[in-house]
PDB file of C-alpha atoms in Angstrom:
ATOM      1  CA  MET H   1      12.667   9.175  -4.409  1.00 55.00           C
ATOM      2  CA  ARG H   2      13.967   5.770  -3.355  1.00 49.00           C
ATOM      3  CA  ASN H   3      15.869   3.371  -5.553  1.00 43.00           C
ATOM      4  CA  ASP H   4      14.776  -0.254  -5.168  1.00 43.00           C
ATOM      5  CA  SER H   5      16.526  -1.384  -8.336  1.00 40.00           C
ATOM      6  CA  LYS H   6      19.832  -3.251  -8.333  1.00 40.00           C
ATOM      7  CA  GLN H   7      20.630  -2.190 -11.872  1.00 40.00           C
ATOM      8  CA  ALA H   8      23.605   0.011 -12.608  1.00 40.00           C
ATOM      9  CA  VAL H   9      23.125   3.692 -11.831  1.00 40.00           C
ATOM     10  CA  GLU H  10      23.465   5.466 -15.125  1.00 44.00           C
ATOM     11  CA  PRO H  11      21.872   8.935 -15.157  1.00 45.00           C
ATOM     12  CA  VAL H  12      19.415   9.641 -17.923  1.00 44.00           C
ATOM     13  CA  PRO H  13      20.409  12.710 -19.953  1.00 43.00           C
ATOM     14  CA  ARG H  14      18.267  15.779 -19.356  1.00 43.00           C
ATOM     15  CA  ALA H  15      15.591  16.576 -21.898  1.00 39.00           C
ATOM     16  CA  ASN H  16      17.650  19.359 -23.427  1.00 39.00           C
ATOM     17  CA  GLU H  17      20.592  17.024 -24.019  1.00 38.00           C
ATOM     18  CA  THR H  18      18.972  14.191 -25.954  1.00 38.00           C
ATOM     19  CA  GLY H  19      15.723  13.228 -27.589  1.00 38.00           C
ATOM     20  CA  THR H  20      13.100  11.003 -26.031  1.00 37.00           C
ATOM     21  CA  ALA H  21      13.731   8.258 -28.580  1.00 39.00           C
ATOM     22  CA  GLU H  22      17.420   8.077 -27.604  1.00 38.00           C
ATOM     23  CA  VAL H  23      16.541   7.884 -23.912  1.00 38.00           C
ATOM     24  CA  GLU H  24      14.019   5.128 -24.619  1.00 39.00           C
ATOM     25  CA  ARG H  25      16.669   3.162 -26.511  1.00 37.00           C
ATOM     26  CA  GLU H  26      19.018   3.560 -23.552  1.00 40.00           C
ATOM     27  CA  LEU H  27      16.425   2.185 -21.179  1.00 41.00           C
ATOM     28  CA  ILE H  28      15.757  -0.785 -23.454  1.00 35.00           C
ATOM     29  CA  ALA H  29      19.485  -1.563 -23.568  1.00 37.00           C
ATOM     30  CA  ASN H  30      19.850  -1.358 -19.785  1.00 37.00           C
ATOM     31  CA  THR H  31      16.873  -3.594 -19.073  1.00 35.00           C
ATOM     32  CA  ASP H  32      17.494  -6.231 -21.769  1.00 35.00           C
ATOM     33  CA  GLY H  33      14.408  -5.055 -23.592  1.00 34.00           C
ATOM     34  CA  ALA H  34      12.156  -5.778 -20.607  1.00 34.00           C
ATOM     35  CA  ARG H  35      10.025  -2.708 -20.995  1.00 31.00           C
ATOM     36  CA  GLY H  36       6.934  -4.532 -19.787  1.00 33.00           C
ATOM     37  CA  ASP H  37       4.545  -3.554 -17.018  1.00 33.00           C
ATOM     38  CA  LEU H  38       6.300  -4.583 -13.802  1.00 30.00           C
ATOM     39  CA  ASN H  39       3.072  -5.996 -12.394  1.00 31.00           C
ATOM     40  CA  THR H  40       0.967  -7.318 -15.238  1.00 30.00           C
ATOM     41  CA  GLY H  41       3.431  -8.079 -18.030  1.00 31.00           C
ATOM     42  CA  MET H  42       1.798  -5.531 -20.332  1.00 31.00           C
ATOM     43  CA  THR H  43       4.230  -3.822 -22.653  1.00 30.00           C
ATOM     44  CA  ALA H  44       4.698  -0.081 -22.787  1.00 31.00           C
ATOM     45  CA  SER H  45       3.096  -0.024 -26.223  1.00 31.00           C
ATOM     46  CA  GLN H  46      -0.215  -1.238 -24.825  1.00 34.00           C
ATOM     47  CA  PRO H  47      -2.792   1.402 -23.809  1.00 34.00           C
ATOM     48  CA  ASN H  48      -2.218   1.311 -20.050  1.00 34.00           C
ATOM     49  CA  SER H  49      -2.053   5.032 -19.273  1.00 36.00           C
ATOM     50  CA  ALA H  50      -4.568   7.655 -18.310  1.00 39.00           C
ATOM     51  CA  GLU H  51      -3.746   9.493 -21.527  1.00 40.00           C
ATOM     52  CA  ALA H  52      -4.912   6.476 -23.512  1.00 39.00           C
ATOM     53  CA  GLN H  53      -8.102   6.308 -21.483  1.00 41.00           C
ATOM     54  CA  ALA H  54      -8.615  10.015 -21.995  1.00 44.00           C
ATOM     55  CA  ASP H  55      -8.418   9.521 -25.745  1.00 41.00           C
ATOM     56  CA  ALA H  56     -11.277   7.044 -25.446  1.00 38.00           C
ATOM     57  CA  THR H  57     -13.434   8.919 -22.929  1.00 37.00           C
ATOM     58  CA  GLY H  58     -12.469  12.534 -23.480  1.00 38.00           C
ATOM     59  CA  GLU H  59     -12.839  13.159 -19.751  1.00 41.00           C
ATOM     60  CA  CYS H  60      -9.526  12.768 -17.888  1.00 44.00           C
ATOM     61  CA  PHE H  61      -7.772  15.803 -19.324  1.00 50.00           C
ATOM     62  CA  ALA H  62     -10.554  18.252 -20.080  1.00 67.00           C
ATOM     63  CA  PRO H  63     -10.791  19.908 -16.649  1.00 79.00           C
ATOM     64  CA  THR H  64     -13.690  22.197 -15.860  1.00 88.00           C
ATOM     65  CA  ALA H  65     -13.778  24.988 -13.288  1.00 93.00           C
ATOM     66  CA  ARG H  66     -16.080  22.920 -11.112  1.00 95.00           C
ATOM     67  CA  ILE H  67     -15.901  19.186 -10.415  1.00 96.00           C
ATOM     68  CA  GLU H  68     -19.554  18.284 -10.355  1.00 96.00           C
ATOM     69  CA  PRO H  69     -20.404  16.124  -7.321  1.00 97.00           C
ATOM     70  CA  THR H  70     -21.518  12.564  -7.816  1.00 97.00           C
ATOM     71  CA  THR H  71     -23.644  10.456  -5.500  1.00 97.00           C
ATOM     72  CA  ARG H  72     -20.346   9.281  -4.008  1.00 97.00           C
ATOM     73  CA  THR H  73     -18.710  12.679  -3.504  1.00 97.00           C
ATOM     74  CA  ARG H  74     -21.650  14.914  -2.631  1.00 97.00           C
ATOM     75  CA  ILE H  75     -21.224  16.013   0.982  1.00 97.00           C
ATOM     76  CA  LYS H  76     -24.316  15.363   3.066  1.00 97.00           C
ATOM     77  CA  ARG H  77     -23.037  16.092   6.578  1.00 95.00           C
ATOM     78  CA  TYR H  78     -22.716  19.892   6.896  1.00 96.00           C
ATOM     79  CA  PRO H  79     -23.190  20.510   3.154  1.00 97.00           C
ATOM     80  CA  ALA H  80     -22.452  24.225   3.662  1.00 97.00           C
ATOM     81  CA  ARG H  81     -18.829  23.227   4.186  1.00 98.00           C
ATOM     82  CA  ALA H  82     -18.638  21.501   0.807  1.00 98.00           C
ATOM     83  CA  ASN H  83     -16.618  22.940  -2.035  1.00 98.00           C
ATOM     84  CA  TYR H  84     -16.525  21.497  -5.533  1.00 98.00           C
ATOM     85  CA  GLU H  85     -14.481  24.249  -7.184  1.00 98.00           C
ATOM     86  CA  ARG H  86     -11.414  22.882  -8.889  1.00 97.00           C
ATOM     87  CA  THR H  87      -9.217  25.752  -7.703  1.00 97.00           C
ATOM     88  CA  MET H  88     -10.005  24.973  -4.055  1.00 98.00           C
ATOM     89  CA  ILE H  89      -9.552  21.217  -4.491  1.00 98.00           C
ATOM     90  CA  GLU H  90      -6.236  21.665  -6.291  1.00 98.00           C
ATOM     91  CA  ALA H  91      -4.940  24.179  -3.729  1.00 97.00           C
ATOM     92  CA  ILE H  92      -5.599  21.768  -0.856  1.00 98.00           C
ATOM     93  CA  LEU H  93      -3.958  18.877  -2.708  1.00 98.00           C
ATOM     94  CA  ASP H  94      -0.930  21.052  -3.467  1.00 97.00           C
ATOM     95  CA  GLU H  95      -0.497  22.208   0.128  1.00 97.00           C
ATOM     96  CA  ALA H  96      -0.874  18.778   1.735  1.00 97.00           C
ATOM     97  CA  MET H  97       2.424  16.946   2.156  1.00 96.00           C
ATOM     98  CA  VAL H  98       1.012  13.432   2.465  1.00 97.00           C
ATOM     99  CA  CYS H  99      -2.071  11.629   1.186  1.00 98.00           C
ATOM    100  CA  HIS H 100      -3.746   8.443   2.367  1.00 98.00           C
ATOM    101  CA  VAL H 101      -4.822   5.847  -0.179  1.00 98.00           C
ATOM    102  CA  GLY H 102      -7.631   3.423   0.612  1.00 98.00           C
ATOM    103  CA  PHE H 103      -8.061   0.147  -1.261  1.00 97.00           C
ATOM    104  CA  VAL H 104      -9.418  -3.362  -0.645  1.00 96.00           C
ATOM    105  CA  VAL H 105      -7.572  -6.680  -1.014  1.00 95.00           C
ATOM    106  CA  ASP H 106      -9.518  -9.916  -0.547  1.00 94.00           C
ATOM    107  CA  GLY H 107     -12.250  -8.096   1.331  1.00 95.00           C
ATOM    108  CA  GLN H 108      -9.822  -6.399   3.743  1.00 96.00           C
ATOM    109  CA  PRO H 109      -9.668  -2.579   3.571  1.00 97.00           C
ATOM    110  CA  TYR H 110      -6.277  -0.871   3.869  1.00 97.00           C
ATOM    111  CA  VAL H 111      -5.445   2.823   4.147  1.00 98.00           C
ATOM    112  CA  LEU H 112      -1.776   3.724   3.652  1.00 97.00           C
ATOM    113  CA  PRO H 113       0.056   7.059   3.691  1.00 97.00           C
ATOM    114  CA  THR H 114       2.245   8.052   0.770  1.00 97.00           C
ATOM    115  CA  ILE H 115       3.610  11.071  -1.090  1.00 97.00           C
ATOM    116  CA  HIS H 116       1.514  12.501  -3.883  1.00 98.00           C
ATOM    117  CA  ALA H 117       1.858  15.234  -6.473  1.00 98.00           C
ATOM    118  CA  ARG H 118      -0.581  16.976  -8.767  1.00 98.00           C
ATOM    119  CA  ASP H 119       0.098  17.795 -12.401  1.00 97.00           C
ATOM    120  CA  GLY H 120      -2.892  19.525 -13.919  1.00 95.00           C
ATOM    121  CA  ALA H 121      -5.934  17.266 -13.696  1.00 96.00           C
ATOM    122  CA  ARG H 122      -4.063  14.204 -12.468  1.00 96.00           C
ATOM    123  CA  LEU H 123      -2.432  12.977  -9.270  1.00 98.00           C
ATOM    124  CA  TYR H 124       0.714  10.871  -9.081  1.00 98.00           C
ATOM    125  CA  ILE H 125       1.736   8.314  -6.480  1.00 98.00           C
ATOM    126  CA  HIS H 126       4.847   6.172  -6.727  1.00 97.00           C
ATOM    127  CA  GLY H 127       6.996   3.549  -5.072  1.00 95.00           C
ATOM    128  CA  SER H 128       8.562   0.127  -5.381  1.00 95.00           C
ATOM    129  CA  PRO H 129       7.097  -2.478  -7.751  1.00 93.00           C
ATOM    130  CA  MET H 130       6.951  -4.686  -4.644  1.00 93.00           C
ATOM    131  CA  SER H 131       4.385  -2.395  -3.018  1.00 95.00           C
ATOM    132  CA  ARG H 132       1.101  -4.216  -2.476  1.00 93.00           C
ATOM    133  CA  MET H 133      -0.780  -0.925  -2.622  1.00 96.00           C
ATOM    134  CA  LEU H 134       0.663  -0.002  -6.018  1.00 96.00           C
ATOM    135  CA  ARG H 135       0.358  -3.492  -7.473  1.00 95.00           C
ATOM    136  CA  THR H 136      -3.272  -3.608  -6.391  1.00 95.00           C
ATOM    137  CA  ALA H 137      -4.027  -0.121  -7.675  1.00 96.00           C
ATOM    138  CA  ALA H 138      -2.363  -0.831 -11.027  1.00 95.00           C
ATOM    139  CA  ALA H 139      -4.725  -3.764 -11.502  1.00 94.00           C
ATOM    140  CA  GLY H 140      -7.647  -1.334 -11.786  1.00 93.00           C
ATOM    141  CA  VAL H 141      -9.334  -1.528  -8.382  1.00 96.00           C
ATOM    142  CA  PRO H 142     -11.321   1.439  -7.006  1.00 97.00           C
ATOM    143  CA  LEU H 143      -9.248   3.826  -4.902  1.00 98.00           C
ATOM    144  CA  CYS H 144     -10.042   6.509  -2.362  1.00 98.00           C
ATOM    145  CA  LEU H 145      -7.299   9.128  -1.942  1.00 98.00           C
ATOM    146  CA  THR H 146      -7.634  11.706   0.819  1.00 98.00           C
ATOM    147  CA  VAL H 147      -5.662  14.656   2.170  1.00 98.00           C
ATOM    148  CA  THR H 148      -6.248  16.915   5.168  1.00 98.00           C
ATOM    149  CA  VAL H 149      -4.672  20.224   6.134  1.00 97.00           C
ATOM    150  CA  HIS H 150      -5.159  21.154   9.811  1.00 97.00           C
ATOM    151  CA  ASP H 151      -5.706  24.878  10.325  1.00 97.00           C
ATOM    152  CA  GLY H 152      -6.708  25.166  13.966  1.00 98.00           C
ATOM    153  CA  ILE H 153      -7.891  23.557  17.200  1.00 98.00           C
ATOM    154  CA  VAL H 154     -11.367  24.783  18.055  1.00 98.00           C
ATOM    155  CA  LEU H 155     -11.904  25.028  21.826  1.00 98.00           C
ATOM    156  CA  ALA H 156     -15.538  25.218  22.814  1.00 98.00           C
ATOM    157  CA  ARG H 157     -17.103  25.840  26.199  1.00 98.00           C
ATOM    158  CA  SER H 158     -18.398  22.283  26.347  1.00 98.00           C
ATOM    159  CA  ALA H 159     -16.383  19.147  25.709  1.00 98.00           C
ATOM    160  CA  PHE H 160     -18.983  17.997  23.189  1.00 98.00           C
ATOM    161  CA  HIS H 161     -18.496  20.944  20.809  1.00 98.00           C
ATOM    162  CA  HIS H 162     -14.701  20.891  20.514  1.00 98.00           C
ATOM    163  CA  SER H 163     -13.590  20.599  16.907  1.00 98.00           C
ATOM    164  CA  MET H 164     -10.856  21.449  14.403  1.00 98.00           C
ATOM    165  CA  ASN H 165     -10.611  23.818  11.502  1.00 98.00           C
ATOM    166  CA  TYR H 166      -9.450  21.942   8.438  1.00 98.00           C
ATOM    167  CA  ARG H 167      -9.394  21.685   4.667  1.00 98.00           C
ATOM    168  CA  SER H 168      -9.830  18.206   3.241  1.00 98.00           C
ATOM    169  CA  VAL H 169     -10.210  16.545  -0.148  1.00 98.00           C
ATOM    170  CA  VAL H 170     -11.503  13.122  -1.159  1.00 98.00           C
ATOM    171  CA  VAL H 171     -10.659  11.791  -4.634  1.00 98.00           C
ATOM    172  CA  LEU H 172     -12.272   8.636  -6.014  1.00 98.00           C
ATOM    173  CA  GLY H 173     -11.359   6.683  -9.111  1.00 98.00           C
ATOM    174  CA  MET H 174      -9.118   4.054 -10.646  1.00 97.00           C
ATOM    175  CA  ALA H 175      -5.447   4.660 -11.331  1.00 97.00           C
ATOM    176  CA  CYS H 176      -3.415   3.834 -14.422  1.00 96.00           C
ATOM    177  CA  GLU H 177       0.267   3.012 -14.581  1.00 97.00           C
ATOM    178  CA  VAL H 178       2.524   5.616 -16.166  1.00 97.00           C
ATOM    179  CA  THR H 179       4.741   4.010 -18.800  1.00 95.00           C
ATOM    180  CA  GLY H 180       7.458   5.347 -21.050  1.00 95.00           C
ATOM    181  CA  VAL H 181      10.581   7.204 -19.984  1.00 97.00           C
ATOM    182  CA  ALA H 182       9.462  10.795 -20.599  1.00 97.00           C
ATOM    183  CA  PRO H 183       6.100  10.495 -18.748  1.00 97.00           C
ATOM    184  CA  LYS H 184       7.761   8.717 -15.807  1.00 98.00           C
ATOM    185  CA  VAL H 185      10.503  11.331 -15.535  1.00 98.00           C
ATOM    186  CA  ALA H 186       7.897  14.119 -15.674  1.00 97.00           C
ATOM    187  CA  ALA H 187       5.986  12.430 -12.846  1.00 98.00           C
ATOM    188  CA  MET H 188       9.170  12.009 -10.809  1.00 98.00           C
ATOM    189  CA  ARG H 189       9.880  15.703 -11.222  1.00 98.00           C
ATOM    190  CA  ALA H 190       6.381  16.584 -10.025  1.00 98.00           C
ATOM    191  CA  LEU H 191       6.829  14.388  -6.949  1.00 98.00           C
ATOM    192  CA  VAL H 192      10.222  15.874  -6.041  1.00 97.00           C
ATOM    193  CA  ASP H 193       9.079  19.453  -6.594  1.00 96.00           C
ATOM    194  CA  HIS H 194       5.931  18.807  -4.554  1.00 96.00           C
ATOM    195  CA  LEU H 195       8.191  18.243  -1.555  1.00 95.00           C
ATOM    196  CA  MET H 196      10.629  21.064  -2.288  1.00 96.00           C
ATOM    197  CA  PRO H 197      10.110  23.334  -5.308  1.00 95.00           C
ATOM    198  CA  GLY H 198      13.377  23.853  -7.139  1.00 95.00           C
ATOM    199  CA  ARG H 199      15.024  20.674  -5.863  1.00 96.00           C
ATOM    200  CA  TRP H 200      14.733  18.760  -9.138  1.00 97.00           C
ATOM    201  CA  GLU H 201      17.044  21.125 -11.014  1.00 96.00           C
ATOM    202  CA  GLU H 202      19.872  20.633  -8.503  1.00 95.00           C
ATOM    203  CA  ALA H 203      19.539  16.926  -7.714  1.00 96.00           C
ATOM    204  CA  ARG H 204      21.044  14.165  -9.847  1.00 97.00           C
ATOM    205  CA  GLN H 205      18.523  13.051 -12.443  1.00 94.00           C
ATOM    206  CA  PRO H 206      17.038   9.527 -12.223  1.00 97.00           C
ATOM    207  CA  SER H 207      19.075   6.742 -13.774  1.00 97.00           C
ATOM    208  CA  THR H 208      17.631   4.251 -16.222  1.00 96.00           C
ATOM    209  CA  GLY H 209      17.699   1.649 -13.473  1.00 97.00           C
ATOM    210  CA  GLU H 210      15.860   3.932 -11.050  1.00 97.00           C
ATOM    211  CA  ILE H 211      13.219   4.713 -13.666  1.00 97.00           C
ATOM    212  CA  ALA H 212      12.693   1.045 -14.464  1.00 96.00           C
ATOM    213  CA  GLY H 213      12.643   0.187 -10.750  1.00 96.00           C
ATOM    214  CA  THR H 214       9.887   2.663  -9.898  1.00 97.00           C
ATOM    215  CA  ILE H 215       6.181   2.183 -10.468  1.00 97.00           C
ATOM    216  CA  ILE H 216       4.197   5.395 -10.915  1.00 98.00           C
ATOM    217  CA  LEU H 217       0.424   5.598 -11.005  1.00 98.00           C
ATOM    218  CA  GLU H 218      -1.779   8.478 -12.014  1.00 98.00           C
ATOM    219  CA  LEU H 219      -5.285   9.093 -10.758  1.00 98.00           C
ATOM    220  CA  PRO H 220      -7.522  11.424 -12.795  1.00 96.00           C
ATOM    221  CA  LEU H 221      -8.932  14.343 -10.832  1.00 97.00           C
ATOM    222  CA  THR H 222     -12.465  13.910 -12.138  1.00 96.00           C
ATOM    223  CA  GLU H 223     -14.442  12.722  -9.103  1.00 98.00           C
ATOM    224  CA  ALA H 224     -13.536  14.728  -6.025  1.00 98.00           C
ATOM    225  CA  SER H 225     -14.860  17.060  -3.376  1.00 98.00           C
ATOM    226  CA  ALA H 226     -13.466  19.330  -0.693  1.00 98.00           C
ATOM    227  CA  LYS H 227     -14.792  20.010   2.791  1.00 98.00           C
ATOM    228  CA  VAL H 228     -13.650  23.034   4.788  1.00 98.00           C
ATOM    229  CA  ARG H 229     -14.342  24.171   8.345  1.00 98.00           C
ATOM    230  CA  THR H 230     -13.437  27.685   9.450  1.00 98.00           C
ATOM    231  CA  GLY H 231     -14.367  29.939  12.332  1.00 97.00           C
ATOM    232  CA  GLY H 232     -14.796  29.583  16.060  1.00 98.00           C
ATOM    233  CA  PRO H 233     -16.697  27.189  18.281  1.00 98.00           C
ATOM    234  CA  ILE H 234     -20.418  26.641  17.894  1.00 97.00           C
ATOM    235  CA  ASP H 235     -21.682  26.146  21.431  1.00 97.00           C
ATOM    236  CA  SER H 236     -25.138  25.459  22.748  1.00 97.00           C
ATOM    237  CA  GLU H 237     -26.799  28.778  23.522  1.00 97.00           C
ATOM    238  CA  GLU H 238     -26.955  28.122  27.260  1.00 97.00           C
ATOM    239  CA  ASP H 239     -23.184  27.462  27.364  1.00 98.00           C
ATOM    240  CA  TYR H 240     -22.148  30.926  26.171  1.00 97.00           C
ATOM    241  CA  LYS H 241     -22.534  32.285  29.711  1.00 97.00           C
ATOM    242  CA  LEU H 242     -20.081  29.749  31.174  1.00 98.00           C
ATOM    243  CA  PRO H 243     -16.812  31.204  32.558  1.00 98.00           C
ATOM    244  CA  VAL H 244     -14.702  29.087  30.190  1.00 98.00           C
ATOM    245  CA  TRP H 245     -12.188  30.394  27.644  1.00 98.00           C
ATOM    246  CA  ALA H 246     -13.183  29.505  24.094  1.00 98.00           C
ATOM    247  CA  GLY H 247     -11.692  30.194  20.689  1.00 98.00           C
ATOM    248  CA  VAL H 248      -9.260  28.858  18.092  1.00 98.00           C
ATOM    249  CA  VAL H 249      -5.596  27.910  18.368  1.00 98.00           C
ATOM    250  CA  PRO H 250      -4.266  28.381  14.805  1.00 98.00           C
ATOM    251  CA  LEU H 251      -2.035  25.679  13.354  1.00 97.00           C
ATOM    252  CA  ARG H 252       0.374  25.794  10.431  1.00 93.00           C
ATOM    253  CA  LEU H 253       3.203  23.686   9.065  1.00 92.00           C
ATOM    254  CA  ALA H 254       6.453  25.608   9.488  1.00 91.00           C
ATOM    255  CA  PRO H 255      10.020  24.463   8.729  1.00 92.00           C
ATOM    256  CA  GLY H 256      12.668  24.237  11.406  1.00 94.00           C
ATOM    257  CA  ALA H 257      16.318  25.074  10.859  1.00 95.00           C
ATOM    258  CA  PRO H 258      17.761  22.864   8.084  1.00 95.00           C
ATOM    259  CA  GLN H 259      20.093  20.157   9.423  1.00 96.00           C
ATOM    260  CA  ARG H 260      23.233  19.713   7.375  1.00 96.00           C
ATOM    261  CA  ASP H 261      24.148  16.175   6.306  1.00 96.00           C
ATOM    262  CA  ASP H 262      27.444  14.967   7.776  1.00 96.00           C
ATOM    263  CA  ARG H 263      28.883  14.088   4.355  1.00 97.00           C
ATOM    264  CA  ILE H 264      28.291  17.412   2.579  1.00 95.00           C
ATOM    265  CA  ALA H 265      31.476  19.125   1.464  1.00 96.00           C
ATOM    266  CA  ALA H 266      32.235  22.188   3.554  1.00 94.00           C
ATOM    267  CA  GLU H 267      32.043  24.561   0.591  1.00 96.00           C
ATOM    268  CA  ILE H 268      28.445  23.602  -0.311  1.00 96.00           C
ATOM    269  CA  GLU H 269      26.052  26.241   0.976  1.00 96.00           C
ATOM    270  CA  LEU H 270      22.390  25.969   1.857  1.00 96.00           C
ATOM    271  CA  PRO H 271      20.367  26.631  -1.333  1.00 96.00           C
ATOM    272  CA  ASP H 272      18.123  29.670  -1.386  1.00 96.00           C
ATOM    273  CA  TYR H 273      15.072  27.564  -2.277  1.00 95.00           C
ATOM    274  CA  VAL H 274      15.569  25.583   0.946  1.00 95.00           C
ATOM    275  CA  ARG H 275      16.069  28.729   3.010  1.00 93.00           C
ATOM    276  CA  ARG H 276      12.915  30.330   1.604  1.00 92.00           C
ATOM    277  CA  TRP H 277      10.699  27.230   1.712  1.00 91.00           C
ATOM    278  CA  ARG H 278       7.225  27.675   3.172  1.00 83.00           C
ATOM    279  CA  ARG H 279       4.413  25.195   2.690  1.00 74.00           C
ATOM    280  CA  SER H 280       1.545  27.676   2.589  1.00 68.00           C
ATOM    281  CA  ALA H 281       1.466  30.629   0.248  1.00 57.00           C
ATOM    282  CA  ALA H 282       0.025  32.646   3.156  1.00 59.00           C
ATOM    283  CA  ASP H 283       3.252  32.297   5.206  1.00 58.00           C
TER     284      ASP H 283
END
């Protein structure tokens, strides 16, 4: 989590040390009452969150076991590889380290990588208020968020039929800005723990300046689909007799040996949650 704010670093008390109202008052004091939307000037009291939209639509936070495909998310190319089950879609989103967000500004498409995190039926992305991607997304433009997990290189007998085994998800929708101290801190925790579960409890908590200097958006997980390829190569029948090795080279994301920062005190040991970290539950 980066800090782009020049305000004084003053850690926000943990939830079990103070009430939300006290934390909100602290933020107001540290920002001269400027609790407004960093991009649009809307105040935190205005309905600019997905929760507020959910109250009006009843859709964002009433997840079903299956995300029914729309004309935009129904997979037409190799439909047998499609999966619309929420458990599959959520598992892929949780395993992927990075997402790519597509948006359009003045007719020009952009696709940018960023960190994401899922909390129930919503996705979070975050960054500096100066980010063009986040400023554009907060204005209510359509977004396309994608992730891909690479599971294997598929080597066929012919060059034409080489492929990859993968699990991918496409999420469509419009994001809303997260406002208020408690929702922003909860989103920050989800983002940190998405990278390294358990890290939030040990790290210093965000300061009021860091909270105010971070824009967080949430995207409802209501229009999405997954596409999954597994198995070996699918060659033309006449190619199976060729004397060429064919098969799958499995891929997985595995951690290397942790590299100690030069400024860590000698007595600080490597945490168990870092030592045990594996991205896939199968590892």
